[in-house]
Coordinates of C-alpha atoms and ligand atoms in Angstrom, one line a residue:
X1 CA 3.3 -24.6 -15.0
X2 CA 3.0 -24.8 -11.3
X3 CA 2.4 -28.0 -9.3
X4 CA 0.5 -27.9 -6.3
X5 CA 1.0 -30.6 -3.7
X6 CA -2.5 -31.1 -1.9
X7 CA -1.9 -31.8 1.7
X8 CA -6.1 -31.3 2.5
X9 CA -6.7 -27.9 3.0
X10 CA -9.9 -25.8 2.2
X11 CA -8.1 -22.9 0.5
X12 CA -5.6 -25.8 -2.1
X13 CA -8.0 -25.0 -4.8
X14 CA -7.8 -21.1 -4.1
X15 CA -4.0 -21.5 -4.4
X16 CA -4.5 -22.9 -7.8
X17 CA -6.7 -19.9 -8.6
X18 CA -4.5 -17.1 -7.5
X19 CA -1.0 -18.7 -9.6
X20 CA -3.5 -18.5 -12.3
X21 CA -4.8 -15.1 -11.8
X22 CA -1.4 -14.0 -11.9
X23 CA -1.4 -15.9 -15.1
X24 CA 1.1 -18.8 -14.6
X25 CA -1.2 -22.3 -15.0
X26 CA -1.4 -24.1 -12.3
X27 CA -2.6 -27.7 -11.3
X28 CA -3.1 -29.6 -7.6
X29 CA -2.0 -32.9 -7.2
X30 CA -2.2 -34.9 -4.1
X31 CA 0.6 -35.0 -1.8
X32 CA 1.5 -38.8 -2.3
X33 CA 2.4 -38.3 -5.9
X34 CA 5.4 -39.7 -6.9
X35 CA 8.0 -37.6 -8.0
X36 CA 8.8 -38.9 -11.5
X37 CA 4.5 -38.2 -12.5
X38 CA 5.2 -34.8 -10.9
X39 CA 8.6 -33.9 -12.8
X40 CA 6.8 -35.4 -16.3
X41 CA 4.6 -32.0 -16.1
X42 CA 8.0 -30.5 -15.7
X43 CA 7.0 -27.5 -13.5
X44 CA 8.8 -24.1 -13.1
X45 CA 7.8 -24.0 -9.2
X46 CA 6.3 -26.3 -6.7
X47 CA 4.0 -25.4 -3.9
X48 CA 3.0 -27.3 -0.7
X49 CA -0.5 -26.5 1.1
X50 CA -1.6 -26.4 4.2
X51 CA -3.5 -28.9 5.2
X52 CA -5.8 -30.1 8.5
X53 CA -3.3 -32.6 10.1
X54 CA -0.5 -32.2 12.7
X55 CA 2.9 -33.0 11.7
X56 CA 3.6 -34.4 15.0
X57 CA 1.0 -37.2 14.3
X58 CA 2.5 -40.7 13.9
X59 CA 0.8 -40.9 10.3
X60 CA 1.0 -37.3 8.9
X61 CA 1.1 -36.7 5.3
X62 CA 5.0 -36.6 4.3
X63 CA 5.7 -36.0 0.7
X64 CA 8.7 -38.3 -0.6
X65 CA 12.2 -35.8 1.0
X66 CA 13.7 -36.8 -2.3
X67 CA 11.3 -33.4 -3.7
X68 CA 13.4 -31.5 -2.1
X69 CA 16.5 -31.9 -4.0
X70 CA 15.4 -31.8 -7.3
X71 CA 16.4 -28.5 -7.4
X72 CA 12.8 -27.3 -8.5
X73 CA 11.7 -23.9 -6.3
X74 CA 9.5 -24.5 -3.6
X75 CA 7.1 -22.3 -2.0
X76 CA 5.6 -24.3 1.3
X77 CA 2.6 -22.5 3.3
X78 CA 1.5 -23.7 6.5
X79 CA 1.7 -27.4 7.2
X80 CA 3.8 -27.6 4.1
X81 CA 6.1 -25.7 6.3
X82 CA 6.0 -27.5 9.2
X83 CA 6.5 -31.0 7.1
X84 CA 9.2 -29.9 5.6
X85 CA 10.9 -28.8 9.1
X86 CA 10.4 -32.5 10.1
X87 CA 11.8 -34.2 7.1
X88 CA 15.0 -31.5 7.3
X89 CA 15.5 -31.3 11.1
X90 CA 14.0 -28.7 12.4
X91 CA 11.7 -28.8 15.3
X92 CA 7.8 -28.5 15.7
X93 CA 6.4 -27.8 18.7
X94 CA 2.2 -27.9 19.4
X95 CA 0.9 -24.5 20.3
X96 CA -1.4 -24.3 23.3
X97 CA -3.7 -22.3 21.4
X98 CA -4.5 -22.3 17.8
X99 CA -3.4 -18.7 16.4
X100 CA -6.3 -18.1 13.9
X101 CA -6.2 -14.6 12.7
X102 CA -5.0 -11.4 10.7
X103 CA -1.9 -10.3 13.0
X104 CA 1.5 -8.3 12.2
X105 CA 4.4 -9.5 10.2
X106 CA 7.9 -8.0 10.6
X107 CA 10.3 -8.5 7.6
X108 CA 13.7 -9.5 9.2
X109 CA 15.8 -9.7 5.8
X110 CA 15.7 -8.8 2.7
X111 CA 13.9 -12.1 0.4
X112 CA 13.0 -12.4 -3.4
X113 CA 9.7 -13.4 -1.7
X114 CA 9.2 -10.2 -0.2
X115 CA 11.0 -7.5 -2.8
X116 CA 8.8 -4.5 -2.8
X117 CA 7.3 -5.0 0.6
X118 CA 6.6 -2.8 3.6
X119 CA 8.4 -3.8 6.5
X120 CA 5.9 -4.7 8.3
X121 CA 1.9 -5.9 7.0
X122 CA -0.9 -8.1 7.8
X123 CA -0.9 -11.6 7.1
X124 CA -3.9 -14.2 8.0
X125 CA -2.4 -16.9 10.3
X126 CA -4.2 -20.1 10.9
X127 CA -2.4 -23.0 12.9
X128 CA -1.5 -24.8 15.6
X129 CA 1.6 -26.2 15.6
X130 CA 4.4 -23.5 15.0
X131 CA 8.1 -24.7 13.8
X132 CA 10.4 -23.4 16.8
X133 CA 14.3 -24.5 15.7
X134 CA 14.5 -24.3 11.7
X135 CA 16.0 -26.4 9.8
X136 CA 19.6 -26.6 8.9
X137 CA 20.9 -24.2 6.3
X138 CA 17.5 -21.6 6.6
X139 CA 17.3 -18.4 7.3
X140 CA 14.4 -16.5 9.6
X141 CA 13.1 -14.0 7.2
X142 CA 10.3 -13.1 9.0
X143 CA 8.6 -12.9 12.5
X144 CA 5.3 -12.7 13.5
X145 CA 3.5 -11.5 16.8
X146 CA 2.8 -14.8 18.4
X147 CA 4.8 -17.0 16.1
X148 CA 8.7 -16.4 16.2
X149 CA 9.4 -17.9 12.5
X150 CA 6.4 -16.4 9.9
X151 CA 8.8 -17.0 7.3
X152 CA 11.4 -19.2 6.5
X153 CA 14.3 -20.1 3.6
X154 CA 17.1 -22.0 1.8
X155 CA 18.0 -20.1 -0.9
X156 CA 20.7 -22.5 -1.9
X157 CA 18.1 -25.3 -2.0
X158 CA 15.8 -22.7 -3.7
X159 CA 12.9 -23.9 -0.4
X160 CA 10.9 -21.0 0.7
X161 CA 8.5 -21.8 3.4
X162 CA 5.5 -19.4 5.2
X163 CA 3.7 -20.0 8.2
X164 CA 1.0 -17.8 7.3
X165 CA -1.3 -17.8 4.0
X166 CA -1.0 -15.7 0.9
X167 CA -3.8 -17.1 -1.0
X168 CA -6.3 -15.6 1.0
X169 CA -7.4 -11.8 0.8
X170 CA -6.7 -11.4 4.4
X171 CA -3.2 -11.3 4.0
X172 CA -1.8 -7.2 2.8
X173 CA 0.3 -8.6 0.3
X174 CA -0.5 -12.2 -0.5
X175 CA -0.5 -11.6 -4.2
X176 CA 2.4 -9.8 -4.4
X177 CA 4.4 -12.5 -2.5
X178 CA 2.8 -15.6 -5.0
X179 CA 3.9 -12.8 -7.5
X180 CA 7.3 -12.2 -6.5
X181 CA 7.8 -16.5 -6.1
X182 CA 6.7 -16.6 -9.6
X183 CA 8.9 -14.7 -11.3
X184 CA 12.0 -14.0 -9.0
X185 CA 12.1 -17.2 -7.8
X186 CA 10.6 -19.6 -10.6
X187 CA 11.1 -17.1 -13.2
X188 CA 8.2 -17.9 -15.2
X189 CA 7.1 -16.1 -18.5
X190 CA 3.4 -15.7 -17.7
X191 CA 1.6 -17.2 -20.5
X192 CA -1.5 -18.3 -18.6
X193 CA -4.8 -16.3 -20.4
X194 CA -8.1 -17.6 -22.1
X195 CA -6.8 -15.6 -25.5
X196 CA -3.9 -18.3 -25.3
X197 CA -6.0 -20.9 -24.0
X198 CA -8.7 -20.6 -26.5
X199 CA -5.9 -21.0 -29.2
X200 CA -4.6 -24.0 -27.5
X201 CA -8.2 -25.8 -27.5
X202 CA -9.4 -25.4 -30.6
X203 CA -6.3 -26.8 -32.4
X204 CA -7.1 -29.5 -29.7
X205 CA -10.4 -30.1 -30.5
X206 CA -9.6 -29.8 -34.1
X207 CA -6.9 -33.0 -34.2
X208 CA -9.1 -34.9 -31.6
X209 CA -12.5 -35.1 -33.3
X210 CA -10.9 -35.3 -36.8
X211 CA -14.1 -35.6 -39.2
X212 CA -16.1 -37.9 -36.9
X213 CA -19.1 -35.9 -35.2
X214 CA -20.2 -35.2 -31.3
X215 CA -23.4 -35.3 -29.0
X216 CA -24.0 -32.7 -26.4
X217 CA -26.8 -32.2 -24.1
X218 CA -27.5 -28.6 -23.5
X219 CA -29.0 -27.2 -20.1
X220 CA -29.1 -23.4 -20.6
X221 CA -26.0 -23.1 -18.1
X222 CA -23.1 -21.6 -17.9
X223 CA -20.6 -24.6 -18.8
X224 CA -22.8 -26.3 -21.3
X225 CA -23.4 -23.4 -23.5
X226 CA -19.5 -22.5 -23.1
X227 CA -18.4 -25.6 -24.0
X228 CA -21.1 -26.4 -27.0
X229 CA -20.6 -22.9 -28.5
X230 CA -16.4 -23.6 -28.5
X231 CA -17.1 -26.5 -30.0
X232 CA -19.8 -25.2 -32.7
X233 CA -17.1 -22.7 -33.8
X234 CA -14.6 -25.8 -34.4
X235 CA -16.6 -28.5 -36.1
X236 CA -19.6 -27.0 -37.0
X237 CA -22.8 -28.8 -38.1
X238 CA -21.0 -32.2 -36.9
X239 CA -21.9 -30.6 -33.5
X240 CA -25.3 -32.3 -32.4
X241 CA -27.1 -30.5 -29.5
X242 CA -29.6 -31.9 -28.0
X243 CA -31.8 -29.8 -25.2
X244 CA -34.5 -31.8 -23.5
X245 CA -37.7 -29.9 -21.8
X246 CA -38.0 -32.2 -18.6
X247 CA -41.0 -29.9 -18.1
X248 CA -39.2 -28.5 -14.0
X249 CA -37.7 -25.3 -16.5
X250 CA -38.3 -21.9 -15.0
X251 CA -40.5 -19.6 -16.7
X252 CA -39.6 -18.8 -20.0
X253 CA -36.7 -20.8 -19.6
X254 CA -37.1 -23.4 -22.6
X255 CA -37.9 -20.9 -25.1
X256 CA -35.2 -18.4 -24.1
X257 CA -32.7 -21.6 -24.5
X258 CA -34.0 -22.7 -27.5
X259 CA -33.7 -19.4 -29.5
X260 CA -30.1 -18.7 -28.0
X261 CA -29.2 -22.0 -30.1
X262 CA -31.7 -21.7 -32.9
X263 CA -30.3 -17.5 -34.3
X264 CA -26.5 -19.1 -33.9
X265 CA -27.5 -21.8 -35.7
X266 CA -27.0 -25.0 -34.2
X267 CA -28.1 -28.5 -35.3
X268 CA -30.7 -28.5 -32.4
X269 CA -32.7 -31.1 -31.4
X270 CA -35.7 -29.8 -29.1
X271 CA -37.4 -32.4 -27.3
X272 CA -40.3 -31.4 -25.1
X273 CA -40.5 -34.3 -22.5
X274 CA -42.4 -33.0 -19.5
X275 CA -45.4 -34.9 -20.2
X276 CA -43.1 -38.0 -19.2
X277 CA -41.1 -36.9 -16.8
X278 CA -44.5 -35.3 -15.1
X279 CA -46.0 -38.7 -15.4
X280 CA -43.5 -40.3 -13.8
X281 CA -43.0 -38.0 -10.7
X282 CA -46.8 -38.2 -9.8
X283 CA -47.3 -39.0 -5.8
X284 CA -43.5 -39.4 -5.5
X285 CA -42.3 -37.2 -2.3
X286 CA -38.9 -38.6 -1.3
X287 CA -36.2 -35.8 -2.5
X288 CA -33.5 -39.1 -3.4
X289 CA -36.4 -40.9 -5.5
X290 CA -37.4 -37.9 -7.5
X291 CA -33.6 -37.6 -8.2
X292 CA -33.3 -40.4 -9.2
X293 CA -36.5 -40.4 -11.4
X294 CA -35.5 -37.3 -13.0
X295 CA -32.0 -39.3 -13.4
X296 CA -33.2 -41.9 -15.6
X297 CA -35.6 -40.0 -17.6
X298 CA -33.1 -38.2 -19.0
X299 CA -31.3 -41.1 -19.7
X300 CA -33.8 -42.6 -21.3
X301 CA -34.8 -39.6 -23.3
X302 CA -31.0 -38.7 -24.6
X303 CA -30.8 -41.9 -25.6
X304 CA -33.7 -42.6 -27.9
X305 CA -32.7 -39.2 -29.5
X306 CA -28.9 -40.1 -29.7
X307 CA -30.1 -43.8 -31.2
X308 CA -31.6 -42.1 -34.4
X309 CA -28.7 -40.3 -35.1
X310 CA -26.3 -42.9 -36.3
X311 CA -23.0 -43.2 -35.1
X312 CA -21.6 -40.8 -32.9
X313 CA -17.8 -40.9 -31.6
X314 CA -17.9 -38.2 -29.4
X315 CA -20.2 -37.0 -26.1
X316 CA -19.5 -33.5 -25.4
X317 CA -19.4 -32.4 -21.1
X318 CA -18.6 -29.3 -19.8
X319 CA -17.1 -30.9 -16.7
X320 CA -14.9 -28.1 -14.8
X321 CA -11.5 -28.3 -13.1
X322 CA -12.9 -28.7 -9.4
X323 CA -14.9 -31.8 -10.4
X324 CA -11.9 -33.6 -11.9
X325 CA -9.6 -32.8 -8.5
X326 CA -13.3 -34.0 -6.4
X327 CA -13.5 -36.9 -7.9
X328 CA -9.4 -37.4 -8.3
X329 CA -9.3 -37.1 -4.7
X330 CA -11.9 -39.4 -3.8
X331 CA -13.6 -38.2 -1.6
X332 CA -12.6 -41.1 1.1
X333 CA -15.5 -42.2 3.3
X334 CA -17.0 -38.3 2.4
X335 CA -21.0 -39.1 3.0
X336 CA -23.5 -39.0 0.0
X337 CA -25.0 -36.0 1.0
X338 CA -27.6 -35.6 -2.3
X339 CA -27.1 -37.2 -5.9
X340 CA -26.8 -34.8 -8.3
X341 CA -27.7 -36.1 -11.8
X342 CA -26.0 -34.7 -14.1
X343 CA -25.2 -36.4 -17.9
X344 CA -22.3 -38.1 -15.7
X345 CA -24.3 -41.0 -16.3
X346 CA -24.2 -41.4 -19.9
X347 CA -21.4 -42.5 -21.6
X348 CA -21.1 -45.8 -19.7
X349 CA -24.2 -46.6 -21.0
X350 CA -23.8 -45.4 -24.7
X351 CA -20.2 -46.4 -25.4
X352 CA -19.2 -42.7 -26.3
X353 CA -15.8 -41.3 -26.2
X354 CA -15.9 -38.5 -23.9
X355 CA -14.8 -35.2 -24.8
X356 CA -14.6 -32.1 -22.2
X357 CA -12.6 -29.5 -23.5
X358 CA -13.1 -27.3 -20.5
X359 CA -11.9 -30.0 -18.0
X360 CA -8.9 -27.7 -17.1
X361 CA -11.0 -24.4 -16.3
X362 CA -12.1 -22.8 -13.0
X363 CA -15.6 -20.9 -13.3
X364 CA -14.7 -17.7 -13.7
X365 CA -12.1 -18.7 -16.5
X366 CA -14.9 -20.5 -18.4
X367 CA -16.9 -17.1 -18.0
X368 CA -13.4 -15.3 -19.5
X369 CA -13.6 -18.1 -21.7
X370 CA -17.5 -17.4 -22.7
X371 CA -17.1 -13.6 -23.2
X372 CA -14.1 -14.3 -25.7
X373 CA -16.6 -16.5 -27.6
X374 CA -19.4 -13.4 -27.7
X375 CA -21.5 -15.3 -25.3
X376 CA -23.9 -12.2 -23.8
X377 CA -23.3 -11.2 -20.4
X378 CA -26.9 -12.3 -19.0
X379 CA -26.1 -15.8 -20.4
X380 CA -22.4 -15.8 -18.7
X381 CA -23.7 -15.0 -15.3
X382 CA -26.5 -17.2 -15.2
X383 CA -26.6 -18.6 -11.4
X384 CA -26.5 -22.2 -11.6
X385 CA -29.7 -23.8 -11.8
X386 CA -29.5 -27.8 -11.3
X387 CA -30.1 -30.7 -13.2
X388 CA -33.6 -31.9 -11.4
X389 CA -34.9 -28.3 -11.7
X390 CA -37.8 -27.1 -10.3
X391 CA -38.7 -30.7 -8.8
X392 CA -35.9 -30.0 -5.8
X393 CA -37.7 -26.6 -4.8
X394 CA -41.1 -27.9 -4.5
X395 CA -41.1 -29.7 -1.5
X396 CA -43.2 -32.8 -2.1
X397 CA -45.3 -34.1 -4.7
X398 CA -44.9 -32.2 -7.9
X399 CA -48.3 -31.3 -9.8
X400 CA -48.6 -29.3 -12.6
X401 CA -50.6 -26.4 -10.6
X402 CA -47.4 -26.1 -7.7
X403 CA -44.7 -25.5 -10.9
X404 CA -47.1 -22.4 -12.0
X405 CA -47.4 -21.3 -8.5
X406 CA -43.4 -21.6 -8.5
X407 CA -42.4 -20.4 -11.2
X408 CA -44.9 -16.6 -11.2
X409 CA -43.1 -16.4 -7.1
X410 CA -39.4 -17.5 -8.8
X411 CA -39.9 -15.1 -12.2
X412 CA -40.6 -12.3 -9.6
X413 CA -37.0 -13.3 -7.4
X414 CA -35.8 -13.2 -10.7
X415 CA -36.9 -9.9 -11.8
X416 CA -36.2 -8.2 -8.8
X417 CA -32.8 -9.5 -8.5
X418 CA -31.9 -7.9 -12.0
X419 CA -33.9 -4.7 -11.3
X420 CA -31.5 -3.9 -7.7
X421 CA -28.1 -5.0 -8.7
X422 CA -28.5 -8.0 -6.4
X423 CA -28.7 -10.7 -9.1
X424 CA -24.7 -10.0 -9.8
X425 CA -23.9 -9.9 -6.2
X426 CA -25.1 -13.1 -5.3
X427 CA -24.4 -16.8 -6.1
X428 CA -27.9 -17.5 -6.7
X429 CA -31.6 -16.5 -5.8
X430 CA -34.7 -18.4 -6.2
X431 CA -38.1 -19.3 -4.2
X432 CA -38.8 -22.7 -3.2
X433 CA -42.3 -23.5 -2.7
X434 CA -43.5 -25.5 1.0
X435 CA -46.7 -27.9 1.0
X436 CA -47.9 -26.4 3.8
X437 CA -50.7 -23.8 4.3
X438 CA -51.3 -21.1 6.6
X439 CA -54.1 -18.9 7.8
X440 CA -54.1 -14.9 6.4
X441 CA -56.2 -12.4 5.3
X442 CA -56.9 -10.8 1.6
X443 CA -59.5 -7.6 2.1
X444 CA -61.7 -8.9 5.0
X445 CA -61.6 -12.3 3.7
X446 CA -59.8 -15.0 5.4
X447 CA -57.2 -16.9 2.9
X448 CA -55.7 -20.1 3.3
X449 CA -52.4 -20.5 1.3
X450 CA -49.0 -21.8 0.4
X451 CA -45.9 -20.8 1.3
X452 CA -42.8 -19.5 -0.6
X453 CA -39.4 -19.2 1.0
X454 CA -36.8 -17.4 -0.5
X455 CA -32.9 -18.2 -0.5
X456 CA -30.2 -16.5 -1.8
X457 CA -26.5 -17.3 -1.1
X458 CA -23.0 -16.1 -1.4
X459 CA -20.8 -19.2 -2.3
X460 CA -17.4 -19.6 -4.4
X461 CA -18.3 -22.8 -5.4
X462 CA -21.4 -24.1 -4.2
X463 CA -19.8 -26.3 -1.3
X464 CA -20.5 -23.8 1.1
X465 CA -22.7 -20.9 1.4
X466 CA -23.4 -17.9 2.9
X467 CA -26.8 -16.8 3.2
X468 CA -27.6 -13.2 1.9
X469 CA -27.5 -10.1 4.1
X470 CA -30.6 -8.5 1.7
X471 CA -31.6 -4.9 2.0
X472 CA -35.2 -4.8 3.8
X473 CA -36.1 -2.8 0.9
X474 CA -35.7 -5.7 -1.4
X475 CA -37.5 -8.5 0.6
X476 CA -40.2 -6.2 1.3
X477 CA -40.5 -5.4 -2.8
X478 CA -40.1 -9.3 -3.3
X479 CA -43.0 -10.2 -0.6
X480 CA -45.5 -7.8 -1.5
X481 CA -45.2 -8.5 -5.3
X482 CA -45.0 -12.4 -4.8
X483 CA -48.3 -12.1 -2.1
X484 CA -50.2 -9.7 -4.4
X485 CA -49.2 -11.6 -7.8
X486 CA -49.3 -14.6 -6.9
X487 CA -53.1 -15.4 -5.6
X488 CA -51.8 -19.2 -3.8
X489 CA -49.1 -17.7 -1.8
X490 CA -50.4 -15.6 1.3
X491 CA -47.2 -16.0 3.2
X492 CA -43.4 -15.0 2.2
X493 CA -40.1 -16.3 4.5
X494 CA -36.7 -16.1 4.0
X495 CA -34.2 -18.7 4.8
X496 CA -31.2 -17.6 7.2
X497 CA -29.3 -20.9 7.3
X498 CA -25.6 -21.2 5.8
X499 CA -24.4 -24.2 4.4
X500 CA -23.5 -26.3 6.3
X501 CA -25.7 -27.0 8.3
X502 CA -28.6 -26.1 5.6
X503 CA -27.9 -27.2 1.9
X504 CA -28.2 -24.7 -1.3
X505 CA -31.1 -26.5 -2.8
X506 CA -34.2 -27.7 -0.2
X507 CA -34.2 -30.5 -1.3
Ligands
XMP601 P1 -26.6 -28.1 -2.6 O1 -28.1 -28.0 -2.6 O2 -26.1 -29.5 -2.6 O3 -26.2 -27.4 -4.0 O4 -26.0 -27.2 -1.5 C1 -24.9 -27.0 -4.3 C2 -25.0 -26.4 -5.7 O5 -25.3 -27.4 -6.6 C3 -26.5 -27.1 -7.3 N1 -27.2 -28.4 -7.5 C4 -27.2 -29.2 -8.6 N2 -26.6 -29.0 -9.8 N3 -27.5 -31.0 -10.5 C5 -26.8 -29.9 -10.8 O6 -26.3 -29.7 -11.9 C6 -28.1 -31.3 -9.4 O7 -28.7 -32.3 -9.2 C7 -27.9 -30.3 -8.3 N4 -28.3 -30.2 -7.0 C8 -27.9 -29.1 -6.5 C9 -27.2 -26.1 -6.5 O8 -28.1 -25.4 -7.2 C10 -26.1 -25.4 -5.9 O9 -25.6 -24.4 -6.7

């Protein structure tokens, strides 16, 4: 494996990615770790991030020198770099400018880093401090347009260091460098693949749940259905699913999740709660309270089911890799921006033991993961859709009459997406319905309707977002069909903010 020492920046969990995608597993830990917890994971190779501080602050993040010495390769990027200059005795100097950029690398030697490069590429530099006298002992390796040292090493310490980032697809030959790092400087076997993987965690699963059985609570998504079908295919009927209507589903949605379970045969519990969670969501308008509402419903529902089952050791999640580094890494004084509910809640409450055999996955490994498992390809590229459902997209009160007007707009998003390629290309698509009415025209009456805006995003992970440069073509298909089909709607927008400022969801 590779440990990755988290100094704060945006592209750590890319880093991660990439090792993996050249199919050496990887994991992030934060800078402060101590060095006996890192060497325990014994890895083959240790890279530092970059991260947002200066190393010429009084308090800058320094990693323990001692990890230098342990013989252990190390690849540094960035302000990894730059720390490591400091705690050797180099100089680092603060740049008048911030170099932010794709700009010209020259090789100046030959490196294990760089074997079978060109001489000269594009890297992506971002940084404003720029190590000026290197350390002791290394070697320049390569120069860069503006900045003198691009590249530095130690072979005899086994410290490579870049100023520029690899990770990200800016730079010519970022892979090939992580590549070459791996194995002609770690010399790793590369091991890392879901067929491996899958191996791995069923045995897992296997010794861990012994005989006793498990709970889940299935959504239709992605990482729940990955995650109960792995488990189905280990233990069986001792799998309990439990999938609860909470009556905000898309069109079709409940009946399209309940058959997926029903013809593979799982011990599913359908519990059609809307009338409940309806009730309780009348006159409520405040986004956080119908959160929080739809919270405790669920709660409250999942657990009057899981009380007639008898005892249950086990609550299955299909938590992910980024949520265990967000929530390992705190998230210091990071503002509550929205709560998102999902069955996080739960086992506090119910006295389960938790099990979340997907907890070391990245998304698009749990989709590997899925397709392994014969998981169709429509189910595996489901956008997300979240917990709270329809009630976030229907700005607010929620009545029975708005969720059909939403979900005949949304089914159309839907259909189009799938009909032009777009579904695929996007993160996700869907309409959100406004309380507001305007003034139109149907024939040579006058109308006086709602509102539906659409949104559709790029994102990698859902923490910030691009909004979608659609063909004309398409919006123009998507607001004609919505304002003909649709008799409530007389008026179609589409939302142009990113995120941030704007979030995914409206609400
Ligand atoms: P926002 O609106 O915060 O959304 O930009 C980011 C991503 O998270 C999804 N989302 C949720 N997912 N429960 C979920 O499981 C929730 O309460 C929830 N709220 C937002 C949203 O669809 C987007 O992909």
């Amino acid at each position: 494996m590779i440990a990755i020492l988290d100094f704060g920046s945006q592209y750590t969990k890319l880093i991660a990615r990439r090792i993996r995608e050249l199919g050496v597993y990887s994991e992030i830990f934060p800078w402060d770790t101590p060095i006996p917890k890192l060497l325990e994971r014994k890895p083959s190779g240790i890279i530092f991030s970059g991260g947002p501080a200066s190393v010429l602050q009084k308090d800058a993040p320094a990693p323990d020198p001692k990890i230098l010495e342990t013989g252990i390769p190390i690849l540094a990027i960035c302000y990894g770099m730059q720390i490591i200059t400091k705690l050797l005795g180099g100089t680092v100097s603060s740049g008048k400018e911030r170099e932010y950029g794709r700009t010209e690398m020259k090789i100046l030697m030959e490196s294990p880093l760089f074997k079978n490069l060109p001489q000269v590429s594009l890297v992506w530099m971002s940084h404003g401090d720029s190590v000026t006298t290197p350390p002791p002992g290394f070697l320049i390796t390569a120069e860069g347009e503006k900045t003198k040292i691009a590249a530095m090493e130690d072979p005899q310490r086994k410290i490579y260091c870049l100023q520029f980032h690899p990770e990200v697809v800016h730079t010519d030959y970022g892979m090939k460098i992580l590549d070459n790092f791996l194995t002609e400087i770690c010399k790793v076997t590369k091991t890392w693949n879901m067929e491996n993987f899958l191996k791995k965690i069923r045995e897992e699963i296997d010794k861990k749940v012994g005989s006793e059985r498990v709970l889940c609570a299935l959504s239709g998504g992605v990482d729940s259905t990955v995650a109960a079908t792995l488990v189905k295919e280990v233990i069986g009927d001792r799998l309990v699913a439990v999938f609860v209507n909470n009556g905000l589903l898309r069109e079709g949605e409940a009946e399209e999740v309940k058959s997926f379970f029903e013809e593979r045969n799982f011990n599913l519990i359908y519990v059609d709660a809307s009338e409940s969670f309806l009730n309780r969501l009348k006159g409520i308008t405040d986004p956080e309270e119908k959160r929080k509402i739809i919270g405790h419903e669920f709660i409250r529902v999942f657990e009057e089911v899981a009380s007639k089952q008898g005892k249950i050791k086990f609550l299955l999640q299909g938590t992910l890799y980024p949520d265990v580094i967000e929530s390992g890494s705190g998230g210091k004084g990071a503002a509550k921006i929205k709560s998102h509910h999902n069955v996080g809640g739960l086992p506090t409450k119910l006295n389960f033991e938790l099990l979340e055999p997907l907890k070391e996955l990245f998304k698009d490994e749990v989709r590997k993961l899925g397709k392994l498992l014969g998981i169709p390809e429509q189910v595996i590229k489901r956008h997300p859709f979240p917990g709270p459902g329809l009630a976030v997209r229907i700005i607010g009160e929620i009545t029975r009459e708005k969720l059909n007007i939403l979900r005949k707009a949304d089914k159309i998003v839907q259909e189009e997406f799938r009909k032009s390629g777009w579904y695929d290309k996007v993160w996700q698509a869907f309409a959100v319905l406004l309380p507001t009415k305007s003034v139109g025209v149907m024939g040579d009456e006058r109308s006086y309707g709602y509102t539906i805006v659409l949104r559709a995003v790029h994102s990698e992970d859902g923490m910030t977002a691009d909004w979608a440069k659609l063909p004309y073509e398409l919006l123009e298909k998507i607001s004609n069909r919505i304002t003909r089909e649709v008799d409530e709607i007389n008026r179609v927008v589409y939302d142009i903010t990113s995120k941030p400022p704007a979030t995914i969801e409206w609400e």
